[in-house]
PDB file of C-alpha atoms in Angstrom:
ATOM      1  CA  MET A   1      73.327 161.254  93.362  1.00 53.00           C
ATOM      2  CA  SER A   2      75.666 158.272  94.187  1.00 62.00           C
ATOM      3  CA  PRO A   3      79.776 158.767  95.891  1.00 73.00           C
ATOM      4  CA  GLU A   4      82.478 159.772  93.545  1.00 81.00           C
ATOM      5  CA  ARG A   5      84.396 156.403  94.124  1.00 79.00           C
ATOM      6  CA  GLN A   6      88.266 155.515  92.128  1.00 79.00           C
ATOM      7  CA  LEU A   7      87.624 152.663  89.336  1.00 79.00           C
ATOM      8  CA  ASP A   8      89.476 149.780  90.651  1.00 78.00           C
ATOM      9  CA  PRO A   9      92.471 147.819  88.717  1.00 78.00           C
ATOM     10  CA  GLU A  10      92.167 144.608  89.743  1.00 81.00           C
ATOM     11  CA  ALA A  11      87.964 144.894  88.494  1.00 80.00           C
ATOM     12  CA  LEU A  12      89.677 145.806  85.339  1.00 81.00           C
ATOM     13  CA  GLY A  13      89.362 141.849  83.720  1.00 82.00           C
ATOM     14  CA  ASP A  14      86.205 141.239  84.918  1.00 84.00           C
ATOM     15  CA  HIS A  15      85.005 143.419  81.393  1.00 84.00           C
ATOM     16  CA  ILE A  16      87.629 141.883  79.359  1.00 86.00           C
ATOM     17  CA  ASP A  17      84.779 139.799  77.369  1.00 89.00           C
ATOM     18  CA  ARG A  18      83.032 141.988  76.970  1.00 89.00           C
ATOM     19  CA  LEU A  19      85.354 145.175  76.052  1.00 90.00           C
ATOM     20  CA  TYR A  20      86.851 142.933  73.523  1.00 92.00           C
ATOM     21  CA  ARG A  21      83.670 142.056  71.120  1.00 91.00           C
ATOM     22  CA  ALA A  22      82.844 145.782  71.749  1.00 92.00           C
ATOM     23  CA  ALA A  23      86.385 146.297  70.150  1.00 92.00           C
ATOM     24  CA  TRP A  24      85.598 143.655  67.289  1.00 91.00           C
ATOM     25  CA  SER A  25      82.741 145.350  66.317  1.00 90.00           C
ATOM     26  CA  LEU A  26      84.373 148.871  65.881  1.00 89.00           C
ATOM     27  CA  CYS A  27      87.541 147.664  64.168  1.00 88.00           C
ATOM     28  CA  GLY A  28      86.318 144.598  62.825  1.00 86.00           C
ATOM     29  CA  SER A  29      89.254 142.273  63.534  1.00 88.00           C
ATOM     30  CA  ARG A  30      90.379 140.691  65.874  1.00 90.00           C
ATOM     31  CA  GLU A  31      93.955 141.688  66.308  1.00 91.00           C
ATOM     32  CA  GLU A  32      93.189 145.210  65.987  1.00 92.00           C
ATOM     33  CA  ALA A  33      90.433 144.142  68.891  1.00 92.00           C
ATOM     34  CA  GLU A  34      93.480 143.120  71.032  1.00 93.00           C
ATOM     35  CA  ASP A  35      95.679 146.867  70.069  1.00 93.00           C
ATOM     36  CA  LEU A  36      92.356 148.553  70.984  1.00 92.00           C
ATOM     37  CA  VAL A  37      90.794 146.797  74.453  1.00 92.00           C
ATOM     38  CA  GLN A  38      94.925 146.864  75.560  1.00 92.00           C
ATOM     39  CA  GLU A  39      95.391 150.367  74.407  1.00 92.00           C
ATOM     40  CA  THR A  40      92.695 150.747  76.451  1.00 90.00           C
ATOM     41  CA  PHE A  41      93.027 149.439  79.717  1.00 89.00           C
ATOM     42  CA  ALA A  42      96.995 150.974  78.966  1.00 89.00           C
ATOM     43  CA  ARG A  43      94.564 154.697  79.599  1.00 88.00           C
ATOM     44  CA  VAL A  44      92.268 154.167  82.232  1.00 86.00           C
ATOM     45  CA  LEU A  45      95.958 152.826  84.617  1.00 87.00           C
ATOM     46  CA  ARG A  46      97.860 155.477  83.881  1.00 86.00           C
ATOM     47  CA  LYS A  47      95.889 157.612  86.147  1.00 83.00           C
ATOM     48  CA  PRO A  48      93.454 156.542  88.599  1.00 80.00           C
ATOM     49  CA  ARG A  49      89.828 157.165  87.258  1.00 79.00           C
ATOM     50  CA  ILE A  50      87.307 158.728  89.702  1.00 78.00           C
ATOM     51  CA  LEU A  51      83.835 157.402  89.468  1.00 77.00           C
ATOM     52  CA  ARG A  52      80.799 159.277  90.130  1.00 77.00           C
ATOM     53  CA  SER A  53      78.895 156.284  89.004  1.00 76.00           C
ATOM     54  CA  GLU A  54      78.560 151.842  89.573  1.00 76.00           C
ATOM     55  CA  ASP A  55      79.268 151.858  86.288  1.00 78.00           C
ATOM     56  CA  ASP A  56      82.557 150.640  84.924  1.00 82.00           C
ATOM     57  CA  LEU A  57      81.617 148.731  81.906  1.00 83.00           C
ATOM     58  CA  GLY A  58      79.994 152.322  80.894  1.00 84.00           C
ATOM     59  CA  TYR A  59      82.949 153.908  81.894  1.00 85.00           C
ATOM     60  CA  LEU A  60      85.047 151.713  80.180  1.00 88.00           C
ATOM     61  CA  LEU A  61      82.850 151.180  77.315  1.00 89.00           C
ATOM     62  CA  ARG A  62      83.372 155.450  76.826  1.00 89.00           C
ATOM     63  CA  VAL A  63      86.812 154.835  76.911  1.00 89.00           C
ATOM     64  CA  LEU A  64      87.143 152.469  74.647  1.00 92.00           C
ATOM     65  CA  ARG A  65      85.087 154.591  71.548  1.00 92.00           C
ATOM     66  CA  ASN A  66      87.427 157.009  72.992  1.00 91.00           C
ATOM     67  CA  THR A  67      90.197 155.380  72.417  1.00 91.00           C
ATOM     68  CA  PHE A  68      89.254 153.470  68.524  1.00 91.00           C
ATOM     69  CA  PHE A  69      88.445 157.287  67.107  1.00 88.00           C
ATOM     70  CA  SER A  70      91.625 158.646  68.692  1.00 88.00           C
ATOM     71  CA  THR A  71      93.957 155.727  67.070  1.00 85.00           C
ATOM     72  CA  ARG A  72      91.636 156.926  63.702  1.00 85.00           C
ATOM     73  CA  ARG A  73      92.285 159.815  63.702  1.00 84.00           C
ATOM     74  CA  THR A  74      95.738 159.410  64.191  1.00 82.00           C
ATOM     75  CA  ALA A  75      96.375 156.786  61.150  1.00 75.00           C
ATOM     76  CA  ALA A  76      94.053 158.345  59.276  1.00 74.00           C
ATOM     77  CA  ARG A  77      96.736 161.465  59.373  1.00 78.00           C
ATOM     78  CA  ARG A  78      99.609 159.285  58.582  1.00 75.00           C
ATOM     79  CA  PRO A  79     100.946 157.730  55.259  1.00 73.00           C
ATOM     80  CA  GLN A  80      98.321 154.985  53.622  1.00 68.00           C
ATOM     81  CA  THR A  81      99.506 151.669  53.200  1.00 64.00           C
ATOM     82  CA  THR A  82      98.984 149.347  50.865  1.00 67.00           C
ATOM     83  CA  ALA A  83      97.166 146.558  52.901  1.00 65.00           C
ATOM     84  CA  LEU A  84      98.002 142.951  52.560  1.00 58.00           C
ATOM     85  CA  PRO A  85      96.379 139.705  50.556  1.00 58.00           C
ATOM     86  CA  ASP A  86      92.908 139.068  51.668  1.00 60.00           C
ATOM     87  CA  ASP A  87      93.594 135.119  52.345  1.00 58.00           C
ATOM     88  CA  LEU A  88      96.668 135.598  54.569  1.00 52.00           C
ATOM     89  CA  ASP A  89      93.536 136.746  56.709  1.00 52.00           C
ATOM     90  CA  LEU A  90      91.993 133.209  56.849  1.00 55.00           C
ATOM     91  CA  VAL A  91      93.937 132.396  60.307  1.00 56.00           C
ATOM     92  CA  GLU A  92      92.763 129.582  62.152  1.00 57.00           C
ATOM     93  CA  ASP A  93      89.553 129.299  65.424  1.00 51.00           C
ATOM     94  CA  ARG A  94      90.546 126.856  67.886  1.00 59.00           C
ATOM     95  CA  GLY A  95      87.679 127.921  69.421  1.00 57.00           C
ATOM     96  CA  ALA A  96      84.935 127.055  66.258  1.00 51.00           C
ATOM     97  CA  VAL A  97      82.899 123.948  66.640  1.00 57.00           C
ATOM     98  CA  ARG A  98      82.338 123.675  62.806  1.00 61.00           C
ATOM     99  CA  PRO A  99      85.094 125.796  60.078  1.00 55.00           C
ATOM    100  CA  GLU A 100      82.744 128.009  59.102  1.00 60.00           C
ATOM    101  CA  ALA A 101      82.159 129.140  61.886  1.00 59.00           C
ATOM    102  CA  LYS A 102      85.564 131.283  62.146  1.00 58.00           C
ATOM    103  CA  LEU A 103      84.413 132.516  58.211  1.00 61.00           C
ATOM    104  CA  GLU A 104      80.796 133.594  59.933  1.00 74.00           C
ATOM    105  CA  SER A 105      81.403 135.736  62.872  1.00 78.00           C
ATOM    106  CA  ALA A 106      84.841 137.584  60.405  1.00 79.00           C
ATOM    107  CA  GLU A 107      81.642 138.696  58.310  1.00 84.00           C
ATOM    108  CA  LEU A 108      79.290 139.440  60.857  1.00 85.00           C
ATOM    109  CA  TYR A 109      81.812 141.784  62.848  1.00 87.00           C
ATOM    110  CA  ALA A 110      82.421 142.777  59.248  1.00 88.00           C
ATOM    111  CA  ALA A 111      79.149 143.965  59.178  1.00 89.00           C
ATOM    112  CA  ILE A 112      78.607 145.786  62.026  1.00 90.00           C
ATOM    113  CA  SER A 113      82.438 147.649  61.985  1.00 90.00           C
ATOM    114  CA  ALA A 114      81.033 148.679  58.342  1.00 91.00           C
ATOM    115  CA  LEU A 115      77.294 150.795  59.590  1.00 93.00           C
ATOM    116  CA  PRO A 116      77.180 154.114  61.474  1.00 93.00           C
ATOM    117  CA  ASP A 117      78.779 154.718  64.533  1.00 91.00           C
ATOM    118  CA  ASP A 118      74.929 155.639  66.315  1.00 93.00           C
ATOM    119  CA  PHE A 119      74.198 152.465  65.221  1.00 94.00           C
ATOM    120  CA  ARG A 120      76.822 150.657  65.391  1.00 93.00           C
ATOM    121  CA  ASP A 121      77.554 151.450  69.061  1.00 92.00           C
ATOM    122  CA  ALA A 122      73.457 151.210  69.842  1.00 93.00           C
ATOM    123  CA  LEU A 123      74.143 147.735  68.719  1.00 93.00           C
ATOM    124  CA  ILE A 124      77.144 147.066  70.255  1.00 92.00           C
ATOM    125  CA  ALA A 125      76.314 147.796  73.619  1.00 91.00           C
ATOM    126  CA  ILE A 126      73.380 145.367  73.805  1.00 91.00           C
ATOM    127  CA  ASP A 127      74.177 142.887  71.329  1.00 89.00           C
ATOM    128  CA  VAL A 128      77.713 142.096  71.554  1.00 87.00           C
ATOM    129  CA  VAL A 129      77.806 143.522  75.437  1.00 89.00           C
ATOM    130  CA  GLY A 130      74.977 142.348  76.371  1.00 89.00           C
ATOM    131  CA  LEU A 131      73.852 145.085  78.519  1.00 90.00           C
ATOM    132  CA  SER A 132      70.133 146.603  78.624  1.00 92.00           C
ATOM    133  CA  TYR A 133      68.638 149.274  76.844  1.00 93.00           C
ATOM    134  CA  ARG A 134      68.322 151.047  79.987  1.00 92.00           C
ATOM    135  CA  GLU A 135      72.288 150.643  80.739  1.00 91.00           C
ATOM    136  CA  ALA A 136      73.550 151.146  77.126  1.00 92.00           C
ATOM    137  CA  ALA A 137      70.976 154.313  76.827  1.00 93.00           C
ATOM    138  CA  ARG A 138      72.915 155.962  79.748  1.00 91.00           C
ATOM    139  CA  ALA A 139      76.496 154.918  78.244  1.00 90.00           C
ATOM    140  CA  LEU A 140      76.207 155.927  75.616  1.00 91.00           C
ATOM    141  CA  LYS A 141      73.812 159.548  76.787  1.00 92.00           C
ATOM    142  CA  VAL A 142      70.966 159.032  75.026  1.00 94.00           C
ATOM    143  CA  ARG A 143      67.251 158.237  75.226  1.00 95.00           C
ATOM    144  CA  GLU A 144      66.088 154.810  75.550  1.00 94.00           C
ATOM    145  CA  ALA A 145      64.163 155.355  72.735  1.00 95.00           C
ATOM    146  CA  THR A 146      67.023 156.459  70.097  1.00 95.00           C
ATOM    147  CA  ILE A 147      68.857 153.253  71.868  1.00 94.00           C
ATOM    148  CA  THR A 148      65.425 150.779  70.446  1.00 95.00           C
ATOM    149  CA  THR A 149      65.315 152.976  66.988  1.00 95.00           C
ATOM    150  CA  ARG A 150      68.859 152.506  66.002  1.00 94.00           C
ATOM    151  CA  LEU A 151      69.400 149.100  67.406  1.00 94.00           C
ATOM    152  CA  HIS A 152      65.794 148.151  64.644  1.00 95.00           C
ATOM    153  CA  ARG A 153      68.040 150.036  62.367  1.00 95.00           C
ATOM    154  CA  ALA A 154      71.417 148.454  62.875  1.00 95.00           C
ATOM    155  CA  ARG A 155      69.989 144.432  62.880  1.00 93.00           C
ATOM    156  CA  GLN A 156      67.664 145.145  60.150  1.00 94.00           C
ATOM    157  CA  ARG A 157      71.580 146.742  57.703  1.00 93.00           C
ATOM    158  CA  VAL A 158      73.326 144.089  59.977  1.00 92.00           C
ATOM    159  CA  ALA A 159      71.400 141.301  57.766  1.00 90.00           C
ATOM    160  CA  LYS A 160      70.388 142.712  54.830  1.00 91.00           C
ATOM    161  CA  THR A 161      74.406 142.512  54.308  1.00 90.00           C
ATOM    162  CA  LEU A 162      74.874 138.860  55.475  1.00 85.00           C
ATOM    163  CA  VAL A 163      72.371 138.072  52.976  1.00 85.00           C
ATOM    164  CA  SER A 164      73.607 139.881  50.175  1.00 84.00           C
ATOM    165  CA  GLU A 165      77.053 137.817  51.077  1.00 77.00           C
ATOM    166  CA  THR A 166      75.832 134.957  50.636  1.00 72.00           C
ATOM    167  CA  SER A 167      73.682 134.871  48.019  1.00 72.00           C
ATOM    168  CA  GLU A 168      76.574 136.480  46.014  1.00 71.00           C
ATOM    169  CA  GLN A 169      78.310 133.737  47.725  1.00 68.00           C
ATOM    170  CA  LEU A 170      75.818 131.211  46.154  1.00 67.00           C
ATOM    171  CA  GLU A 171      75.593 132.473  42.783  1.00 70.00           C
ATOM    172  CA  ARG A 172      80.097 131.796  42.893  1.00 63.00           C
TER     173      ARG A 172
END
């Protein structure tokens, strides 16, 4: 067993890109993802964190996921408001090579966020964050074979969703 150590607050910035991609996959929205990562960092920085392994990213992903579910539970208790029209979400992605890339990534993240929790967590850990199967299994506290199965099924569902959306757009 590895010795306990304190999470280095200075090293949190090293993981921001991966956490942001994971958050976007959970939320399905860039703005919500930014808020989720910010809230995750705020929670982690409130008090010193003692880790039992060298896996900072795995710990931060668990905190991110727990923060996501906590905010969803809290939001479910509040009165619901009417969402803004979809056409207001069209914000220019300055990093996009072509205009369609922004829409394609938004559709992809929306498809990922619509997955069941177990499938979504496996897909985010492997394909979005870039963890190995072993690291993902450790972070999600399941067997490696379970990660493989969930990832395969998640990829199939995302592909099916994207193909059906594309065929619907072509029919219009």
